[in-house]
Short mmCIF file of C-alpha atoms in Angstrom, two decimals:
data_model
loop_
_atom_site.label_atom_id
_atom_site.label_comp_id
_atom_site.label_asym_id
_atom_site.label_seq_id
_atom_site.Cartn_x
_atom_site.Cartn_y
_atom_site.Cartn_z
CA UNK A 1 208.25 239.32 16.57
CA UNK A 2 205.53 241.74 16.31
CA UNK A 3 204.86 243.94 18.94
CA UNK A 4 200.93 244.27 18.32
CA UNK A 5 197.85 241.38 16.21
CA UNK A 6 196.78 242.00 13.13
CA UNK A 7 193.23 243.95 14.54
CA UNK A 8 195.44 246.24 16.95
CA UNK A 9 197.67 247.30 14.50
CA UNK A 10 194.41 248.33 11.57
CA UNK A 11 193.09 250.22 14.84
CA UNK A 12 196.06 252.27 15.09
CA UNK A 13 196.46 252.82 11.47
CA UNK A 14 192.74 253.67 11.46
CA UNK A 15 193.00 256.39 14.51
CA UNK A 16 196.05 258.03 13.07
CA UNK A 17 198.33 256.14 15.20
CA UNK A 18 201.68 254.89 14.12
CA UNK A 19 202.29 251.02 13.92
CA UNK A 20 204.96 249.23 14.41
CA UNK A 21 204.97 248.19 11.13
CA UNK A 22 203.68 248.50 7.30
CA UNK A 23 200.35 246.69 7.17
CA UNK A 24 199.72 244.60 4.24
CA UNK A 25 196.79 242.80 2.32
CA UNK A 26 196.65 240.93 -0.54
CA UNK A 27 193.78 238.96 -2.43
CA UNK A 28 193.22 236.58 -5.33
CA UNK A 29 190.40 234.08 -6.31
CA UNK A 30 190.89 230.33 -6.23
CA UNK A 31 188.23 229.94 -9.34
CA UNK A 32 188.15 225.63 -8.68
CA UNK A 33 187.37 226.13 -4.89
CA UNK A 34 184.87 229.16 -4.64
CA UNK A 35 181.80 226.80 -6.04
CA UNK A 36 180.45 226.46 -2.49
CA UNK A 37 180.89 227.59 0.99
CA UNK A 38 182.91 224.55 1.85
CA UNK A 39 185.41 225.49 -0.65
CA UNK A 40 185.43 229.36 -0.22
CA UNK A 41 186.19 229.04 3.23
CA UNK A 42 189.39 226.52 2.54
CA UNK A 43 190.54 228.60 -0.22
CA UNK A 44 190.38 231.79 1.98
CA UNK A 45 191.45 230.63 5.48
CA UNK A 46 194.29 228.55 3.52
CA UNK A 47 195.76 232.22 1.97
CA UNK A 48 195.60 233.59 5.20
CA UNK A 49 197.15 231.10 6.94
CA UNK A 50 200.43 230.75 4.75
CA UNK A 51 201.02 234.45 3.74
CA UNK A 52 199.57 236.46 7.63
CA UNK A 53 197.94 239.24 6.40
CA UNK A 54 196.76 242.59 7.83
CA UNK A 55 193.09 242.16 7.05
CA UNK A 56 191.25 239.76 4.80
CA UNK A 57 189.63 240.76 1.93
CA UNK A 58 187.37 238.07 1.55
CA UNK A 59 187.02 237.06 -2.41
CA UNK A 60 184.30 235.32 -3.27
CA UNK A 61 182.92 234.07 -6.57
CA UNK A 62 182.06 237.41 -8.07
CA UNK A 63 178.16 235.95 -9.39
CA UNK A 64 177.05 235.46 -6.19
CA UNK A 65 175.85 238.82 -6.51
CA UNK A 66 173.98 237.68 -9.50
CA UNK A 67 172.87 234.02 -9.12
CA UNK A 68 169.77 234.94 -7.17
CA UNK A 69 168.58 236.34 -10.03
CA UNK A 70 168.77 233.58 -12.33
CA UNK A 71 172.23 233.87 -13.54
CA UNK A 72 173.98 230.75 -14.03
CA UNK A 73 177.61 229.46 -14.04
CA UNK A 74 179.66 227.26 -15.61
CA UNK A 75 182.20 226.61 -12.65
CA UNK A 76 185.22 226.58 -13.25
CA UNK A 77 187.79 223.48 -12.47
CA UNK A 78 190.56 225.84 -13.11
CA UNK A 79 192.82 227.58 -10.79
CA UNK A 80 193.67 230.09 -12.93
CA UNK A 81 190.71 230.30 -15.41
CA UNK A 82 187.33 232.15 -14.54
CA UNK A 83 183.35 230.70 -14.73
CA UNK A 84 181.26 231.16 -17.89
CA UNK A 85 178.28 232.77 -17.30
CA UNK A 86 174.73 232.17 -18.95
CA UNK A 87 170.91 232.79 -18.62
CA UNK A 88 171.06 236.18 -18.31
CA UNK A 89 167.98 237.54 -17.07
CA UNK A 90 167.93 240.66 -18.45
CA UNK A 91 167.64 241.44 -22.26
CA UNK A 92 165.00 244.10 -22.86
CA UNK A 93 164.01 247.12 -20.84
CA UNK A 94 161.04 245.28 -20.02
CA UNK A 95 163.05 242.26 -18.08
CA UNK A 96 164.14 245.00 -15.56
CA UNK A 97 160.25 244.18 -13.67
CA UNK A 98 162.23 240.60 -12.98
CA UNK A 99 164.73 242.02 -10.79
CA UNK A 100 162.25 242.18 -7.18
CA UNK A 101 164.17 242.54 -3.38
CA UNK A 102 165.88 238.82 -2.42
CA UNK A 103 165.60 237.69 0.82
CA UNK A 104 168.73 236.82 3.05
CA UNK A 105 168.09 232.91 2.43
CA UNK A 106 168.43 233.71 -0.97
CA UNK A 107 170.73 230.68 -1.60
CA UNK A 108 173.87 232.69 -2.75
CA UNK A 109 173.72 235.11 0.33
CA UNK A 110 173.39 232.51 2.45
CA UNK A 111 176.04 230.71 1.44
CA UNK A 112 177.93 233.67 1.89
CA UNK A 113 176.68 234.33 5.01
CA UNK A 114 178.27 231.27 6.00
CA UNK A 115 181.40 231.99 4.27
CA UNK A 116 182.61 234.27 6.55
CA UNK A 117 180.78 232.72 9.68
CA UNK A 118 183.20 229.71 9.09
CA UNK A 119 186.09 231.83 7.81
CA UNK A 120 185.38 233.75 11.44
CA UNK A 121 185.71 230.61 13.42
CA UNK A 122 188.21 228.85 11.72
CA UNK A 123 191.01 232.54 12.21
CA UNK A 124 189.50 234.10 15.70
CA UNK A 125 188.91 237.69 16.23
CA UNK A 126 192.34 239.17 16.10
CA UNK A 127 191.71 239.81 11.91
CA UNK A 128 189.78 242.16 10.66
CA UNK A 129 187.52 240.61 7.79
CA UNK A 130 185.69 242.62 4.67
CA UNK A 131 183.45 241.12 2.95
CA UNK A 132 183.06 241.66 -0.98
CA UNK A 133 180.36 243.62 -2.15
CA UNK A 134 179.10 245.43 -5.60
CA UNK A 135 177.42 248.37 -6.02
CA UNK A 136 173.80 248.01 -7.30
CA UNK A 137 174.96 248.97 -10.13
CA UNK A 138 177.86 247.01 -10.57
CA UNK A 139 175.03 244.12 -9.88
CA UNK A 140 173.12 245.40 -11.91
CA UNK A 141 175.58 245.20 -15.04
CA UNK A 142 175.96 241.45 -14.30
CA UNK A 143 172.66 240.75 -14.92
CA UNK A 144 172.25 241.38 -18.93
CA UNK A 145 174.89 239.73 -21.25
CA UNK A 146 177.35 242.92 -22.25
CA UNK A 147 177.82 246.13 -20.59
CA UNK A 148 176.23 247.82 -23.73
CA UNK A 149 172.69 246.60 -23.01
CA UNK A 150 172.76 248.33 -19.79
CA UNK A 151 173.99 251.66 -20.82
CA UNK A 152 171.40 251.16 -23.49
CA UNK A 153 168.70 250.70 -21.29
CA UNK A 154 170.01 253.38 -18.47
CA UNK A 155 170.12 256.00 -21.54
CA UNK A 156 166.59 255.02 -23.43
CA UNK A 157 164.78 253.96 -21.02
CA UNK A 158 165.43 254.86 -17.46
CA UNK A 159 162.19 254.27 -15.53
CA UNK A 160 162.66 250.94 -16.37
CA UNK A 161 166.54 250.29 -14.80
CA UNK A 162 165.40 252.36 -11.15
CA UNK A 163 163.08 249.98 -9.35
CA UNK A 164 165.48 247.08 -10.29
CA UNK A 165 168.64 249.25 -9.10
CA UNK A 166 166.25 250.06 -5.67
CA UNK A 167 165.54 246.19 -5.14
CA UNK A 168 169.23 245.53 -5.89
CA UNK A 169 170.38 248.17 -3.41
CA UNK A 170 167.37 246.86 -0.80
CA UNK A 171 169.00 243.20 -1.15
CA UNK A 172 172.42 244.33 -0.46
CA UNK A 173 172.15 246.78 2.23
CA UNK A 174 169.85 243.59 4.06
CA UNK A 175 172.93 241.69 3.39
CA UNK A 176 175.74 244.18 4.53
CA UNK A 177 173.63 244.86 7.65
CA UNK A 178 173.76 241.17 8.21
CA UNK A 179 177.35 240.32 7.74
CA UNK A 180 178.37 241.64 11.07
CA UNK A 181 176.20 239.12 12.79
CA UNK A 182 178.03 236.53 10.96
CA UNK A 183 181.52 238.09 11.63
CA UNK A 184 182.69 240.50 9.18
CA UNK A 185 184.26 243.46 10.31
CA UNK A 186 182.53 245.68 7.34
CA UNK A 187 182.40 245.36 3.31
CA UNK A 188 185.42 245.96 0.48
CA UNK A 189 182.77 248.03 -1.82
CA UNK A 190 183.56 247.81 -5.11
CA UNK A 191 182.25 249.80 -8.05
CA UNK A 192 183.79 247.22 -10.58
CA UNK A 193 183.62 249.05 -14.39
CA UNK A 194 180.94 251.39 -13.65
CA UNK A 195 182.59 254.80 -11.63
CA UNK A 196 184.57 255.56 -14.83
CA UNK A 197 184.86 257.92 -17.17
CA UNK A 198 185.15 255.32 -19.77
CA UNK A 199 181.56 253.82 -18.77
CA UNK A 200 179.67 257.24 -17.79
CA UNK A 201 179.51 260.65 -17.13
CA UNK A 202 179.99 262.13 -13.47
CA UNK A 203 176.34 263.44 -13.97
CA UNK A 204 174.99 259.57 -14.53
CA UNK A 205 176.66 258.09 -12.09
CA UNK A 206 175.01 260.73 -9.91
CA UNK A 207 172.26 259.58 -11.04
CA UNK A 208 172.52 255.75 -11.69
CA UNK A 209 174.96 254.72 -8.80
CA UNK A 210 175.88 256.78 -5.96
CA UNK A 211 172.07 257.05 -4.62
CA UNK A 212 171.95 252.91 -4.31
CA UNK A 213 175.60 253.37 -2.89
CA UNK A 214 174.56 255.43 -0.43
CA UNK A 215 171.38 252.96 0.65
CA UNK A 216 174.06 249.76 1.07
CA UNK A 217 176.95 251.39 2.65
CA UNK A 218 174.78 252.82 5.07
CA UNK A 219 173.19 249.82 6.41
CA UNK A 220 177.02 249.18 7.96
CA UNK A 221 177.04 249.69 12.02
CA UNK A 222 178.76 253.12 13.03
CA UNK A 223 182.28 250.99 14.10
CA UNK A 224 181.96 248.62 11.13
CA UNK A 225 185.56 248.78 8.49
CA UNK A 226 184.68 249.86 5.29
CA UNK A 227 186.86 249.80 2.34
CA UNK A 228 185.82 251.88 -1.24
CA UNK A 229 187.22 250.03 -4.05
CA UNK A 230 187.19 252.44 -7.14
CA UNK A 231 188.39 249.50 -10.25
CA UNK A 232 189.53 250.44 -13.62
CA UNK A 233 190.96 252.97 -15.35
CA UNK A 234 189.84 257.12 -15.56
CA UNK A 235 188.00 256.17 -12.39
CA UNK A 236 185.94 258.33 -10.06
CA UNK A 237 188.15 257.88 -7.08
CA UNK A 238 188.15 261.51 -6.04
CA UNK A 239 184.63 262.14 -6.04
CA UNK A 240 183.84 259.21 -4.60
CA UNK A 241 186.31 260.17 -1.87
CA UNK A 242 183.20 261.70 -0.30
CA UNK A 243 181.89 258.47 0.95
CA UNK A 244 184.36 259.44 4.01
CA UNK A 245 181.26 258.63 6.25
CA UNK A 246 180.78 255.66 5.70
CA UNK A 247 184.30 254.42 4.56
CA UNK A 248 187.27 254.44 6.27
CA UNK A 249 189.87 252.87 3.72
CA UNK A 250 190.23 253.57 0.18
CA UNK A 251 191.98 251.41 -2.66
CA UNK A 252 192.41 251.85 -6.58
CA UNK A 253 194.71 250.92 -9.16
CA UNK A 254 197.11 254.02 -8.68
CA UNK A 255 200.09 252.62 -11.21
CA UNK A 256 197.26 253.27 -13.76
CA UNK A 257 198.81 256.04 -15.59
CA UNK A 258 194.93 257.35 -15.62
CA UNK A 259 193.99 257.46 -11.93
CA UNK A 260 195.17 259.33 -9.55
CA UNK A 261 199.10 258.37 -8.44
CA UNK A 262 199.81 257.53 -4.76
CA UNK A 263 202.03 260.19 -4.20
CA UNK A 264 199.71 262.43 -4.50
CA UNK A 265 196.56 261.24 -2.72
CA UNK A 266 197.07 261.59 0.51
CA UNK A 267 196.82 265.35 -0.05
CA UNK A 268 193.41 264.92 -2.13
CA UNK A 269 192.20 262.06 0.06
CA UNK A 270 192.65 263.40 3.08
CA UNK A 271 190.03 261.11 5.44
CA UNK A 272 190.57 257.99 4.45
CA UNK A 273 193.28 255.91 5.08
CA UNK A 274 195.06 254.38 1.47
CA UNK A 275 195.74 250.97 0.59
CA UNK A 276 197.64 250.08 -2.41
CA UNK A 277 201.00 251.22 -4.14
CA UNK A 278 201.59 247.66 -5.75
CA UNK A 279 201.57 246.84 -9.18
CA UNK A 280 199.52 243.26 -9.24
CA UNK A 281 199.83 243.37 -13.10
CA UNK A 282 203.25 244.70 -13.54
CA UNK A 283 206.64 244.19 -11.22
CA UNK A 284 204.18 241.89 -8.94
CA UNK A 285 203.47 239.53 -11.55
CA UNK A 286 206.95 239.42 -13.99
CA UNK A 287 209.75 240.19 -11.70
CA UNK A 288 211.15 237.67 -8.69
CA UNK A 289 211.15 238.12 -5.25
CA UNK A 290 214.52 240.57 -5.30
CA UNK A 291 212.89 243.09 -6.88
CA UNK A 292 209.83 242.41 -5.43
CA UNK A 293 211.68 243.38 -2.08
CA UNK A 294 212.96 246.29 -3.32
CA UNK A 295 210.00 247.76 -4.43
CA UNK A 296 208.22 247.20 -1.06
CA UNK A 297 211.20 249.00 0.18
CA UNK A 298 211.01 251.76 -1.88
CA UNK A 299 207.26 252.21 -1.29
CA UNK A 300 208.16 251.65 2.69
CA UNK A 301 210.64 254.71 2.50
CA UNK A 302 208.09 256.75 0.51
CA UNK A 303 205.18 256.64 2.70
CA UNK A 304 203.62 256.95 6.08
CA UNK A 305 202.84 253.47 7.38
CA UNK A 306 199.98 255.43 9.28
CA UNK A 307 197.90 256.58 6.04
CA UNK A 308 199.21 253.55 3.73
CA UNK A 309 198.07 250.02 4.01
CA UNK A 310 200.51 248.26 1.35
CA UNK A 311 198.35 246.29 -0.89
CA UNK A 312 197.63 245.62 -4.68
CA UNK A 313 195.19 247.72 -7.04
CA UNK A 314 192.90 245.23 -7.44
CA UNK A 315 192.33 241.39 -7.50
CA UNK A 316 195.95 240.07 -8.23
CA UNK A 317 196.03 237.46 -11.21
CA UNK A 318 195.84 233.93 -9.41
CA UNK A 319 199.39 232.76 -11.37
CA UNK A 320 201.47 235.52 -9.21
CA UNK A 321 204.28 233.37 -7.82
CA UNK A 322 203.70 232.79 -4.22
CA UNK A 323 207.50 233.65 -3.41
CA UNK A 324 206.47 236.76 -4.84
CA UNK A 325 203.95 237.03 -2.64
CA UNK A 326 206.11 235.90 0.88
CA UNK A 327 208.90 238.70 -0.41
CA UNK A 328 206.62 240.98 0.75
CA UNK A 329 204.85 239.84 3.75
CA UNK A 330 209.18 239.16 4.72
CA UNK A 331 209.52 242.96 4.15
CA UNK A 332 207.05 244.44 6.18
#
């Protein structure tokens, strides 16, 4: 029996404070149900539900960033397999005028809205909730057809890409504002591709990203719970680090031989609490729930269960075997 609820025990973690146990989150899409609010909210409260985790990270389609721009999907009917995508709005420097501030009844965001409204009601207040939510940038890159064109246009034609990364960031920091009315604790921000090495330089992403980053994680209340989600490999974790803040969590893919390891970030991240230390892609996914155990165990007796949140690197793959999944919430 555990001595404190799921929002008591993040509180303590969050102030320093030890728990009385490992906290734990894990999150996956359900591609066939995230085609409306209806489905979302079953998909999500379902999860919950069966597995009890720490905190939900709430994981919506990952368009609905982009359909109020004119992006279109092919839903999915798949569990496992994701949406096409077409109508891209974006194929010239020129197209960049398109991209104007939405409103919140901007049918994607207020479906969303919704989403965690009726997530909200449907689990109570004892669990803390984050919404998903891109960087303008991140946004920005789902709104041309390949990554290319946008590096194209940030590196040819600049003047062009700003307003449209400005409206972007305007839309979303109306949005993250908003989602505490509906119920969400804070936002799981998430630079997707674009804070790595492998996309740009430290010096663009100064320039391109972390001004817009600043505008939306700001519009978050003073008590909301943030989480910075640095994806993919050679990523800009440790600078980013410096949205401290703003953000009070931090997650990456750190058994990505090119990021920065967990053993070594609580020295370098100093003031923000870490979840991770799973391999979603690795042991997670191929091994059963033995070893599953015995990894959580390991990671248990390697770290402070008041500066680690155990958790994955990133979206798990949907076909992770669920026993997989209840050998660790058994562990904690």
């Amino acid at each position: 029996m555990d001595k404190y609820n799921h929002r008591e025990r993040c509180q303590m973690i969050l102030a320093g404070e030890k728990p009385d146990r490992f906290a734990a989150s894990f999150w996956r899409h359900f591609f066939h149900m995230e085609h409306h609010a209806e489905g979302t909210i079953e998909a999500m409260v379902g999860f919950q539900k069966m597995l009890d985790w720490d905190f939900m990270k709430l994981n919506p389609r990952a368009d609905y960033h982009a359909q109020g721009w004119g992006v279109q999907l092919e839903y999915s009917h798949h569990e496992f397999t994701k949406h096409g995508k077409s109508n891209f709005p974006v194929v010239t420097p020129d197209d960049w005028t398109k991209i104007q501030r939405l409103p919140l009844s901007s049918p994607p965001l207020a479906e969303h809205l919704k989403v965690v409204a009726g997530i909200r009601k449907a689990l109570g207040k004892e669990l803390p909730i984050l919404m998903t939510v891109f960087t303008p940038l991140s946004v920005a890159g789902r709104l041309v057809e390949n990554h290319q064109t946008l590096l194209e246009h940030l590196r040819s034609d600049p003047d062009s890409v700003q307003p449209a990364l400005e409206a972007i960031a305007e839309t979303f920091a109306a949005f993250t504002s908003d989602l505490r009315n509906a119920g969400a604790d804070g936002v799981f921000y998430a630079t997707t591709q674009w804070a790595t090495r492998d996309m740009l330089t430290w010096e663009e992403y100064e320039r391109f990203g972390l001004p817009h980053d600043l505008k939306v994680i700001e519009a978050s209340e003073s008590d909301a719970i943030n989480l910075l989600h640095v994806c993919e490999s050679n990523n800009y974790l440790k600078q980013l680090a410096g949205l401290d803040h703003h953000c009070q969590l931090a997650n990456w893919d750190c058994c990505d031989p090119t990021n920065l390891p967990l053993d070594n970030a609580s020295d370098q991240i100093k003031n923000l609490t870490l979840v991770g230390g799973v391999d979603q892609n690795g042991w997670l996914l191929h091994s059963n729930p033995e070893e599953v155990g015995y990894q959580i165990d390991r990671i248990k007796s390697d770290h402070d269960p008041r500066r680690l949140i155990i958790g994955p690197g990133c979206s798990i793959p949907p076909e992770i075997p669920m026993e997989n999944l209840r050998a660790i919430r058994e562990k904690l």
